[in-house]
Short mmCIF file of C-alpha atoms and ligand atoms in Angstrom, two decimals:
data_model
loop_
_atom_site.label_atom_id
_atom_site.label_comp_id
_atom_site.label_asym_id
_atom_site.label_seq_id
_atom_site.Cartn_x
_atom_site.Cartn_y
_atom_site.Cartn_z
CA UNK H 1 269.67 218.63 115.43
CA UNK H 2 271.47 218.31 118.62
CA UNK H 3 269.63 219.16 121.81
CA UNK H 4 271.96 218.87 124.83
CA UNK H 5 269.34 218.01 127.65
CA UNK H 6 272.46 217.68 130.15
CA UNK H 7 272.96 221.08 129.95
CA UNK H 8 269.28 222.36 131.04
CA UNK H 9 267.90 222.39 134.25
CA UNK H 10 263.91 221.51 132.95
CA UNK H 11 261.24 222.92 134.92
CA UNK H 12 258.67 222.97 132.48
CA UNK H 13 257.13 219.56 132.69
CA UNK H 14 253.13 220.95 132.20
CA UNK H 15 254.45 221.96 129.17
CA UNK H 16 255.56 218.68 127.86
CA UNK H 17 257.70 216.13 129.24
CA UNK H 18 260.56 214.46 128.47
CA UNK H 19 259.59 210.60 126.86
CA UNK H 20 260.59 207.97 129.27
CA UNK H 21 264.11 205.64 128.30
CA UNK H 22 261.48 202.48 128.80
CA UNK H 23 258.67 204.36 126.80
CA UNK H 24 260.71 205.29 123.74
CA UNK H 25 262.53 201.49 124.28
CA UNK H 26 259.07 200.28 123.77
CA UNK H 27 257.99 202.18 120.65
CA UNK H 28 261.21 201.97 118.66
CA UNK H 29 260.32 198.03 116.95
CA UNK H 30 257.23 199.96 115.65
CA UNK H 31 259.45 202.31 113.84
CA UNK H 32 261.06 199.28 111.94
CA UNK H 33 260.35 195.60 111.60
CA UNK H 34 256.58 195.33 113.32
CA UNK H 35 255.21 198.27 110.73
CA UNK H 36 251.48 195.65 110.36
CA UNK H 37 248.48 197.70 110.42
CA UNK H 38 246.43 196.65 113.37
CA UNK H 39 243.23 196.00 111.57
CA UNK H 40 244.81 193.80 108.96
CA UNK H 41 243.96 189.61 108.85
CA UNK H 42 246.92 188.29 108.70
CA UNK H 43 249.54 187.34 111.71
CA UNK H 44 252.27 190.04 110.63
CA UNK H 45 248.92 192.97 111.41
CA UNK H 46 247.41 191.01 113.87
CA UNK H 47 250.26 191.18 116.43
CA UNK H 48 250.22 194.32 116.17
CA UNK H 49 246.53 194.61 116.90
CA UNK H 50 247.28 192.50 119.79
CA UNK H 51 250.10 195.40 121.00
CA UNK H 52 247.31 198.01 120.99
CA UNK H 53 244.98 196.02 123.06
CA UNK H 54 247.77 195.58 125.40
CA UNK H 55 248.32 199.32 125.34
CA UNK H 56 244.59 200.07 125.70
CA UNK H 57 244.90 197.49 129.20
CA UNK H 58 247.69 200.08 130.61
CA UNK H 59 246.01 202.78 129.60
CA UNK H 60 242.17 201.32 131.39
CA UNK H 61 244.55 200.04 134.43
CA UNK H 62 245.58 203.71 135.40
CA UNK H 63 242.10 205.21 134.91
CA UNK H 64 240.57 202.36 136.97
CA UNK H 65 238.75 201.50 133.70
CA UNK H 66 237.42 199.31 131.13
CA UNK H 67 239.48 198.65 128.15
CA UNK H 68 236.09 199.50 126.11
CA UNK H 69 236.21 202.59 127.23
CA UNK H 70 239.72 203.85 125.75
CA UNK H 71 239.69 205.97 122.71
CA UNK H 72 243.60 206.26 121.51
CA UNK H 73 242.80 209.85 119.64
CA UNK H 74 246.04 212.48 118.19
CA UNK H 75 245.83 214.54 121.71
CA UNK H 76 244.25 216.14 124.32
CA UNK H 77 242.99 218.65 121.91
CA UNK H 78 241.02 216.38 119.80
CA UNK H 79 239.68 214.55 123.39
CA UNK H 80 238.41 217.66 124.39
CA UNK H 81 236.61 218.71 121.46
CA UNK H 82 235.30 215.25 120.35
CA UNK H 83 234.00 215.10 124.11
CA UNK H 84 232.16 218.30 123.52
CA UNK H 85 230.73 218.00 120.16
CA UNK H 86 229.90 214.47 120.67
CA UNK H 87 227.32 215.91 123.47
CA UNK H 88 225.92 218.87 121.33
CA UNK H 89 225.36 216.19 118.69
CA UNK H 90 223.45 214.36 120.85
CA UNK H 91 221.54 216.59 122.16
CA UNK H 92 220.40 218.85 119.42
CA UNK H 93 217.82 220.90 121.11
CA UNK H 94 219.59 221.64 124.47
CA UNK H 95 222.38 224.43 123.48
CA UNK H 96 223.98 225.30 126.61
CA UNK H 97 227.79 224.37 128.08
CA UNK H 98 228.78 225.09 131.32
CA UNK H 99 232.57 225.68 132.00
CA UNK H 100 235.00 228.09 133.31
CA UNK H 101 237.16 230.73 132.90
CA UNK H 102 240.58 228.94 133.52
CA UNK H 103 240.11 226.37 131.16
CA UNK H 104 242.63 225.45 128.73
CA UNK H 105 242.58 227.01 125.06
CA UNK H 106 241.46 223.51 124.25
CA UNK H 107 238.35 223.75 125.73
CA UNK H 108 237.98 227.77 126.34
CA UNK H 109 238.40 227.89 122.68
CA UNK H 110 236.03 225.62 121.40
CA UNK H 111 233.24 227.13 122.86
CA UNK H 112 234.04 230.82 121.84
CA UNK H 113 234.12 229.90 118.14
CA UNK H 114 230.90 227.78 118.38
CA UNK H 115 229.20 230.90 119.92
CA UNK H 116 230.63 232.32 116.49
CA UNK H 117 230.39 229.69 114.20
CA UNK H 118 226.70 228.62 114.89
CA UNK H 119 225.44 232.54 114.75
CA UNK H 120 225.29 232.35 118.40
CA UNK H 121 222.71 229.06 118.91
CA UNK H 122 224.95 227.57 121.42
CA UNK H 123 225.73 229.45 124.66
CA UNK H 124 228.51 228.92 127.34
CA UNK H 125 228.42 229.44 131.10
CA UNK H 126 232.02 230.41 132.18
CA UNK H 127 232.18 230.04 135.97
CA UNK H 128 234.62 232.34 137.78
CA UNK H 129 236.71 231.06 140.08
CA UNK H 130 238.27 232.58 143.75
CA UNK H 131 241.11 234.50 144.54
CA UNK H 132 242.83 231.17 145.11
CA UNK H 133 241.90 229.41 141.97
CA UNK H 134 239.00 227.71 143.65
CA UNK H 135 235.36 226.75 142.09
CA UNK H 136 232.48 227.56 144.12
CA UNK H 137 230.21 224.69 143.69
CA UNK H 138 227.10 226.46 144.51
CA UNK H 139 227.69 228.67 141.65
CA UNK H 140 227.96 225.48 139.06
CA UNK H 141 225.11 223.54 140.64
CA UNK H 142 222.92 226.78 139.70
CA UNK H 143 224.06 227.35 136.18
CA UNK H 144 223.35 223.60 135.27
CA UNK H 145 219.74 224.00 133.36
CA UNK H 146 217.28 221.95 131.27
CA UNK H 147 218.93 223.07 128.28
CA UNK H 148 222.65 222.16 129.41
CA UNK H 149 224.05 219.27 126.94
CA UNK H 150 227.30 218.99 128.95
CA UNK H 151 229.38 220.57 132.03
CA UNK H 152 233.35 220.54 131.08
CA UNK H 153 235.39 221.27 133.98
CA UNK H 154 239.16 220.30 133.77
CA UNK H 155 240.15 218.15 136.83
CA UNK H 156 243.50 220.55 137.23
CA UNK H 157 244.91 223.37 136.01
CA UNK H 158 247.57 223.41 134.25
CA UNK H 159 248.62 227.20 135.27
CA UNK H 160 248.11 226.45 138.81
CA UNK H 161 247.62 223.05 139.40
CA UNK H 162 244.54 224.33 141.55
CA UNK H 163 242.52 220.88 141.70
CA UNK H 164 238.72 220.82 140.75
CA UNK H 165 236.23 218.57 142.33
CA UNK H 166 234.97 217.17 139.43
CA UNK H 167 233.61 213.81 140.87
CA UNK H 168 230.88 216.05 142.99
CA UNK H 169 230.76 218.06 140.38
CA UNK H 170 229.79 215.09 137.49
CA UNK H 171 227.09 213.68 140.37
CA UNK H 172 225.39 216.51 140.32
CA UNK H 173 225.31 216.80 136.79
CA UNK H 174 224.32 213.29 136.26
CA UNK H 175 221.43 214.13 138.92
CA UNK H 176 219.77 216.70 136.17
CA UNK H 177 220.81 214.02 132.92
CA UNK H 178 223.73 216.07 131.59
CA UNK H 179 226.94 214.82 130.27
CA UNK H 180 230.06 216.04 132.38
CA UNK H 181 233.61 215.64 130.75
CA UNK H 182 237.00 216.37 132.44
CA UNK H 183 239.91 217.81 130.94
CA UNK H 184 242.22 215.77 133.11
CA UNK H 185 245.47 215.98 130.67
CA UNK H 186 247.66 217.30 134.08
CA UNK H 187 246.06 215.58 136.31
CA UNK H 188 246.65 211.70 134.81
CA UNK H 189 249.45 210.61 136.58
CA UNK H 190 250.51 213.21 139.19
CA UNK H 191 247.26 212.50 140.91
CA UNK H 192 245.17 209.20 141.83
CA UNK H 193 241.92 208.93 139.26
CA UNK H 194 239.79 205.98 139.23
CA UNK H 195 236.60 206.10 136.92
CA UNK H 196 234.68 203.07 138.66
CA UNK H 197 234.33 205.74 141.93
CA UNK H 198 233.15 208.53 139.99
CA UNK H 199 229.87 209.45 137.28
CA UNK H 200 232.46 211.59 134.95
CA UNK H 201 231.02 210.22 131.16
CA UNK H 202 234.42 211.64 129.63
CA UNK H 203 237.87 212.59 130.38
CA UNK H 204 241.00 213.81 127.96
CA UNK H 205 244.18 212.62 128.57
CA UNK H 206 247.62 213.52 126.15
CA UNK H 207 250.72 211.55 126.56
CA UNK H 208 253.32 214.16 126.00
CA UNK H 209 252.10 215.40 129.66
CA UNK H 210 253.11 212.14 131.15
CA UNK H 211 256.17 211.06 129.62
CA UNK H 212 254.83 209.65 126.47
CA UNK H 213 255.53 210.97 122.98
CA UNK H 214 253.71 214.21 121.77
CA UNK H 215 250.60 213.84 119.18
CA UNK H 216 248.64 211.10 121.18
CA UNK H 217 245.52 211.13 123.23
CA UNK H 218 243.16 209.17 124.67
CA UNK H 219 239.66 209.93 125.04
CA UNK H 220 238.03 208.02 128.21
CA UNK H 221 233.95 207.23 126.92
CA UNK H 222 232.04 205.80 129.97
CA UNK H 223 230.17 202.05 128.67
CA UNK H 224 226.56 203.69 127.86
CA UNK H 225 227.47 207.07 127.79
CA UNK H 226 226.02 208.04 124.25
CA UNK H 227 228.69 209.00 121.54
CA UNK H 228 228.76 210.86 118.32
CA UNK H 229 232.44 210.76 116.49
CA UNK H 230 234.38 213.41 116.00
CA UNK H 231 236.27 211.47 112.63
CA UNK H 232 234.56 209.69 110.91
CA UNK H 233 236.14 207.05 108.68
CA UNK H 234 237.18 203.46 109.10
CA UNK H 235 236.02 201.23 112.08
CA UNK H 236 239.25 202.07 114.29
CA UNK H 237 238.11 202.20 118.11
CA UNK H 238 235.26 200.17 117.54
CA UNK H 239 234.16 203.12 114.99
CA UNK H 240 234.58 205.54 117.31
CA UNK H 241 237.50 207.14 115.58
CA UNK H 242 238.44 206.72 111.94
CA UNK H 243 242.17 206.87 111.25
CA UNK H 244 244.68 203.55 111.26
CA UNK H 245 246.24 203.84 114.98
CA UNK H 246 249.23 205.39 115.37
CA UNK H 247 250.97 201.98 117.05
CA UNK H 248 253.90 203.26 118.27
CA UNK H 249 252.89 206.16 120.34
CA UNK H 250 250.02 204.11 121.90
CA UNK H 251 252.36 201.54 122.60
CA UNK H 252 254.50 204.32 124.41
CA UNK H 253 251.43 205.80 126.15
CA UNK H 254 250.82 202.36 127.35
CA UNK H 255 254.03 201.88 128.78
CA UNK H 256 254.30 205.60 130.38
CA UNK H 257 250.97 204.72 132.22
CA UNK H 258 252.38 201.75 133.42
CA UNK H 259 255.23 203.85 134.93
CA UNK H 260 253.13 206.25 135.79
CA UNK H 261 250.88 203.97 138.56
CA UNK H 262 254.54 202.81 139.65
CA UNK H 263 255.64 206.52 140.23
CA UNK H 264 252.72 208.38 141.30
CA UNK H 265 253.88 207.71 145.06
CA UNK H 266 256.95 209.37 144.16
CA UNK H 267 255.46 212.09 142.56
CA UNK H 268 253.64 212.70 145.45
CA UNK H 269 256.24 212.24 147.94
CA UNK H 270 259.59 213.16 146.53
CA UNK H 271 258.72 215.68 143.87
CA UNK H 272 256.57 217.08 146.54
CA UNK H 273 259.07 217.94 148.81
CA UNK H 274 261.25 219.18 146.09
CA UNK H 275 258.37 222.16 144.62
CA UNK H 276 257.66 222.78 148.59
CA UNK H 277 261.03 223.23 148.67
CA UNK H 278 261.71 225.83 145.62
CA UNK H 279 258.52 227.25 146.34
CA UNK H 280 259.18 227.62 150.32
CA UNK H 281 262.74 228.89 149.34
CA UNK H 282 261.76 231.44 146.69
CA UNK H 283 259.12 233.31 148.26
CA UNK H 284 261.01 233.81 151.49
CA UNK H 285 264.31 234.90 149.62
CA UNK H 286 262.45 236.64 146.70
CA UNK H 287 260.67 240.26 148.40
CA UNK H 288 256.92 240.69 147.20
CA UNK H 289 257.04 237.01 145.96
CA UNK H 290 253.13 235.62 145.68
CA UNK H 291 251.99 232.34 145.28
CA UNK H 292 249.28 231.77 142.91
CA UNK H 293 246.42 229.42 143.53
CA UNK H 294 245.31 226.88 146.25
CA UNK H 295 248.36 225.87 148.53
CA UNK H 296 246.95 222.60 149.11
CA UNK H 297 244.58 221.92 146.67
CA UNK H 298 247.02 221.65 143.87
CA UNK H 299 249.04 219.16 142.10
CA UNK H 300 252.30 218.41 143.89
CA UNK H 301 254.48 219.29 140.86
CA UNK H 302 253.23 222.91 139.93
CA UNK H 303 254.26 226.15 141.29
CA UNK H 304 253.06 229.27 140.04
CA UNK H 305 255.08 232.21 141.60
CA UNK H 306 254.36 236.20 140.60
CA UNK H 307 257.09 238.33 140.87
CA UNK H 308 256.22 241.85 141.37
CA UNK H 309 256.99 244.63 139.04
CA UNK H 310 259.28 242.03 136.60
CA UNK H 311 258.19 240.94 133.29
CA UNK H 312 257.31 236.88 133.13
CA UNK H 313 259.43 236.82 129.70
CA UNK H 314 262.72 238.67 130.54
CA UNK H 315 262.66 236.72 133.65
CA UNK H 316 262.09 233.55 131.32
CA UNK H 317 265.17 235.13 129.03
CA UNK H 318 267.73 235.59 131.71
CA UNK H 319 266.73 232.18 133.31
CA UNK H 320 267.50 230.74 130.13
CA UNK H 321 271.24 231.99 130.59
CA UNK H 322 271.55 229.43 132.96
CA UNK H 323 269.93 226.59 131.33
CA UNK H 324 266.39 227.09 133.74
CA UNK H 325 263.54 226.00 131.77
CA UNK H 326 259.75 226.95 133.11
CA UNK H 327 257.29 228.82 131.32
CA UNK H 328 255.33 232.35 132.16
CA UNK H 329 251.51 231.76 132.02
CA UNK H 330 251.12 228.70 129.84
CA UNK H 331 253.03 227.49 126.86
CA UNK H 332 250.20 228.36 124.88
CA UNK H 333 249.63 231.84 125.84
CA UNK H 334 253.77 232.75 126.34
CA UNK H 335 254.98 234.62 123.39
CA UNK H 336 251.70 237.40 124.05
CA UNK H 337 252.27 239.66 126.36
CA UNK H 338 248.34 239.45 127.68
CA UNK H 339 248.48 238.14 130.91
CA UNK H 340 247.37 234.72 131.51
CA UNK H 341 243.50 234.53 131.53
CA UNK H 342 243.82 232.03 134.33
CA UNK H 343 245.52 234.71 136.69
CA UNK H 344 242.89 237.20 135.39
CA UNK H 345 240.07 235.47 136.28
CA UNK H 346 241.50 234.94 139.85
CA UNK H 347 242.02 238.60 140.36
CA UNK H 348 246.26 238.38 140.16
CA UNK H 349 246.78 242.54 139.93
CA UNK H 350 248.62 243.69 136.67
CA UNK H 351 251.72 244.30 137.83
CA UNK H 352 251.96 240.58 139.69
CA UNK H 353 250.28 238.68 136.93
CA UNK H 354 252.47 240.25 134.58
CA UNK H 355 255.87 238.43 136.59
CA UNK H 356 254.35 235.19 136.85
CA UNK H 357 256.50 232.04 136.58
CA UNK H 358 255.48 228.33 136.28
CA UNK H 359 257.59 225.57 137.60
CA UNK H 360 256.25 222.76 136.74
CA UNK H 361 258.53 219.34 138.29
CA UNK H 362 259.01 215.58 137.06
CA UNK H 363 260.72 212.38 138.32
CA UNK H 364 263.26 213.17 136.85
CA UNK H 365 264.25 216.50 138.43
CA UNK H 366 266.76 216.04 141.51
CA UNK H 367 267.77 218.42 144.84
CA UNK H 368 270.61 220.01 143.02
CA UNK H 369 268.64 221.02 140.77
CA UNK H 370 266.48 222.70 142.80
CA UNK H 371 269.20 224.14 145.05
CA UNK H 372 270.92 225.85 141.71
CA UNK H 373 267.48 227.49 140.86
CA UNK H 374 267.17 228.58 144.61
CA UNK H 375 270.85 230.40 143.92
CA UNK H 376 269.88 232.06 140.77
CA UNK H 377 266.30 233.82 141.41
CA UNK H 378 266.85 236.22 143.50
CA UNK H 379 269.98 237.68 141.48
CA UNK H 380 268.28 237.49 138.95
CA UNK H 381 264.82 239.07 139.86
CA UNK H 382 266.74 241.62 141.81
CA UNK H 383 268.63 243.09 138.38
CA UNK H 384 265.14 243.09 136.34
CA UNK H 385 263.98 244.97 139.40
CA UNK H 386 266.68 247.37 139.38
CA UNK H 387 265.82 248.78 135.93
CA UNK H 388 261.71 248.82 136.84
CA UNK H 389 260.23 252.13 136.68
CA UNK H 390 257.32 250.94 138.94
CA UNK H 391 259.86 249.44 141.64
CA UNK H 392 260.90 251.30 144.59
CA UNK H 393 262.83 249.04 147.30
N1 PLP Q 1 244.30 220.59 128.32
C1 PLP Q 1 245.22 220.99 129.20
C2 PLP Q 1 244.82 221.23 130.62
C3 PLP Q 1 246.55 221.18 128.81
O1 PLP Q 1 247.46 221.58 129.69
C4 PLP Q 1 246.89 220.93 127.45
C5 PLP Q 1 248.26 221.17 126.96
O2 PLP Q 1 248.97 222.03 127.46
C6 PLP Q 1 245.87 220.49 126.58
C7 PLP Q 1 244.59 220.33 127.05
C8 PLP Q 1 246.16 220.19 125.14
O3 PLP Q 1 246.80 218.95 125.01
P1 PLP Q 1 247.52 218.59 123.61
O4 PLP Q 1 248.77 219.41 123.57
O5 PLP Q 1 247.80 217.13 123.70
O6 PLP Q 1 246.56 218.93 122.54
#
């Protein structure tokens, strides 16, 4: 298959990035000649146990943690539901979750079919949020109860990039002894994290959101923080995961969080600038243009922009005629024409949630870019308006 990347202008980066040149330079010897299984005795394994370690350093350097406390799982997926089920394991009698309504699938999910699956034992909390995205702390500190086993709040969205204060939010949880894990898979490397200033027991983290091959994860375990695997199998991670490593995409993971603490300045300088920019540019040349979610509380690469009285996916199709790649609601929800439950539970009307577009920026996206997408909205917006019933000029 031949994907021509030079001809796409990719705007979709909280949908999956590209891998980085050095990341995929990193992974390729693990492809061929250094194929040792990590856990094996002899030198030709044991190097490569010695690559993972290294990987698991990276990995620990970026989160401001130990390397102890690295689980290399398949993605952010997995993190998030071994985080969750390692809790209700642990504490069998206390069958409560508090979370909210803009979490991803991952975690949203999870908890709807173990209301099912467990004859409704096990109930969930979903906190609402604000008109702007926003969490209302004194709303979470008063759902926390004796029963609650664990508080999952993801430390940004990936719809709106609207940023969660999840450190205040795992103190207080710690304050009543219940478990608090982060879903921080957009957050890790767009925004500064550093576990030894915080009380959060577990965060998720998937490469493919920060320039590291799709189908790995880590799960971050805080040292004491009890823990109940999600595999079970061989000793892999210290027996916290059964399943031989999958070297080369840790290796890469390692190496894109190495990049990552090297660009996170520029991610929150240059990229910056450049959403401001798009965003700033689109909503004054686009009429009834909204932007969705916290202006400032947000992660510098995301934009989410409603469109009145257009359709998210034909605006996706005819921005695809030019190569523009971004996604309406989230990957995972694009393809249904339900609007986005994050934009529902902010109170986004119908007819604005219904034209919502994500941009979602990288390093790797440049002014020209952004300039050629500034040309091409408004024509383009303008024609789907034209053949709207519900528009009127
Ligand atoms: N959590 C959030 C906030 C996400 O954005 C995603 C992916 O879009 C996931 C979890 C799932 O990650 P993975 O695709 O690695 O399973």
């Amino acid at each position: 298959m031949n994907c021509d990347k030079n001809s796409i202008i990719y705007m979709d980066n909280n949908a999956t990035t590209r891998v980085a040149p050095e990341v995929l330079e990193a992974m390729l010897p693990f492809f061929s000649d250094c194929y040792g299984n990590p856990s094996s005795m002899h030198n030709f394994g044991g190097q490569v146990g010695r690559v993972v370690a290294e990987a698991r350093g990276q990995v620990a350097e970026l989160l401001g943690a130990e390397p102890e406390e690295i689980v290399f799982t398949s993605c952010g997926t997995e993190s998030d539901s071994t985080a969750l089920l390692s809790a209700l394991q642990t504490f069998p009698e206390k069958r409560h979750i508090v979370t909210t309504k803009v979490e991803h699938p991952a975690v949203k999910n999870l908890c709807e079919n173990l209301g099912k699956l467990t004859g409704h034992q096990y109930h969930t909390t979903r906190l609402g949020v604000a008109e702007d995205g926003t969490l209302n702390l004194d709303s979470y500190c008063e759902s926390l109860a004796d029963n609650t086993a664990i508080a999952s709040v993801m430390w940004a969205n990936n719809e709106t990039g609207v940023i969660f204060p999840v450190e205040e939010m795992a103190r207080f949880a710690k304050e009543q002894g219940i478990l608090f894990h982060t879903d921080a898979v957009q957050a890790v490397g767009k925004i500064p994290i550093n576990m030894k200033n915080n009380q959060i027991d577990f965060l998720s983290l998937s490469g493919h959101k920060l320039h590291a091959p799709k189908g790995i994860g880590v799960l971050y375990v805080r040292k004491g923080t009890p823990f109940v695997p999600f595999l079970h199998g061989g000793h892999q991670e210290k027996g916290r995961r059964g399943g031989t490593e999958n070297v080369a995409s840790i290796v890469g993971l390692g190496k894109a969080c190495e990049l990552a603490g090297r660009m996170m300045a520029e991610e929150n300088t240059r990229v910056r600038a450049l959403r401001d920019k798009l965003e700033q540019g689109l909503l004054a040349a686009v009429p009834k243009s909204i932007l969705n979610g916290h202006a400032e509380q947000r992660l510098p690469n995301t934009s989410n922009i409603s469109f009145e009285y257009v359709e998210g996916e034909a605006i996706l199709l005819h921005m695809n005629l030019y190569g523009i790649c971004a996604s309406s609601g989230s990957a995972c929800t694009s393809g249904s024409l339900e609007p986005s439950h994050v934009l529902r539970a902010m109170g986004v009307p119908f007819t604005a949630a219904h034209g919502s577009i994500r941009f979602s920026l990288s390093v790797y996206n440049t002014e020209e870019e952004v300039d050629f997408v500034l040309t091409k909205m408004p024509e383009i917006i303008s024609n789907l308006r034209i053949m709207s019933p519900f528009w009127q000029e």
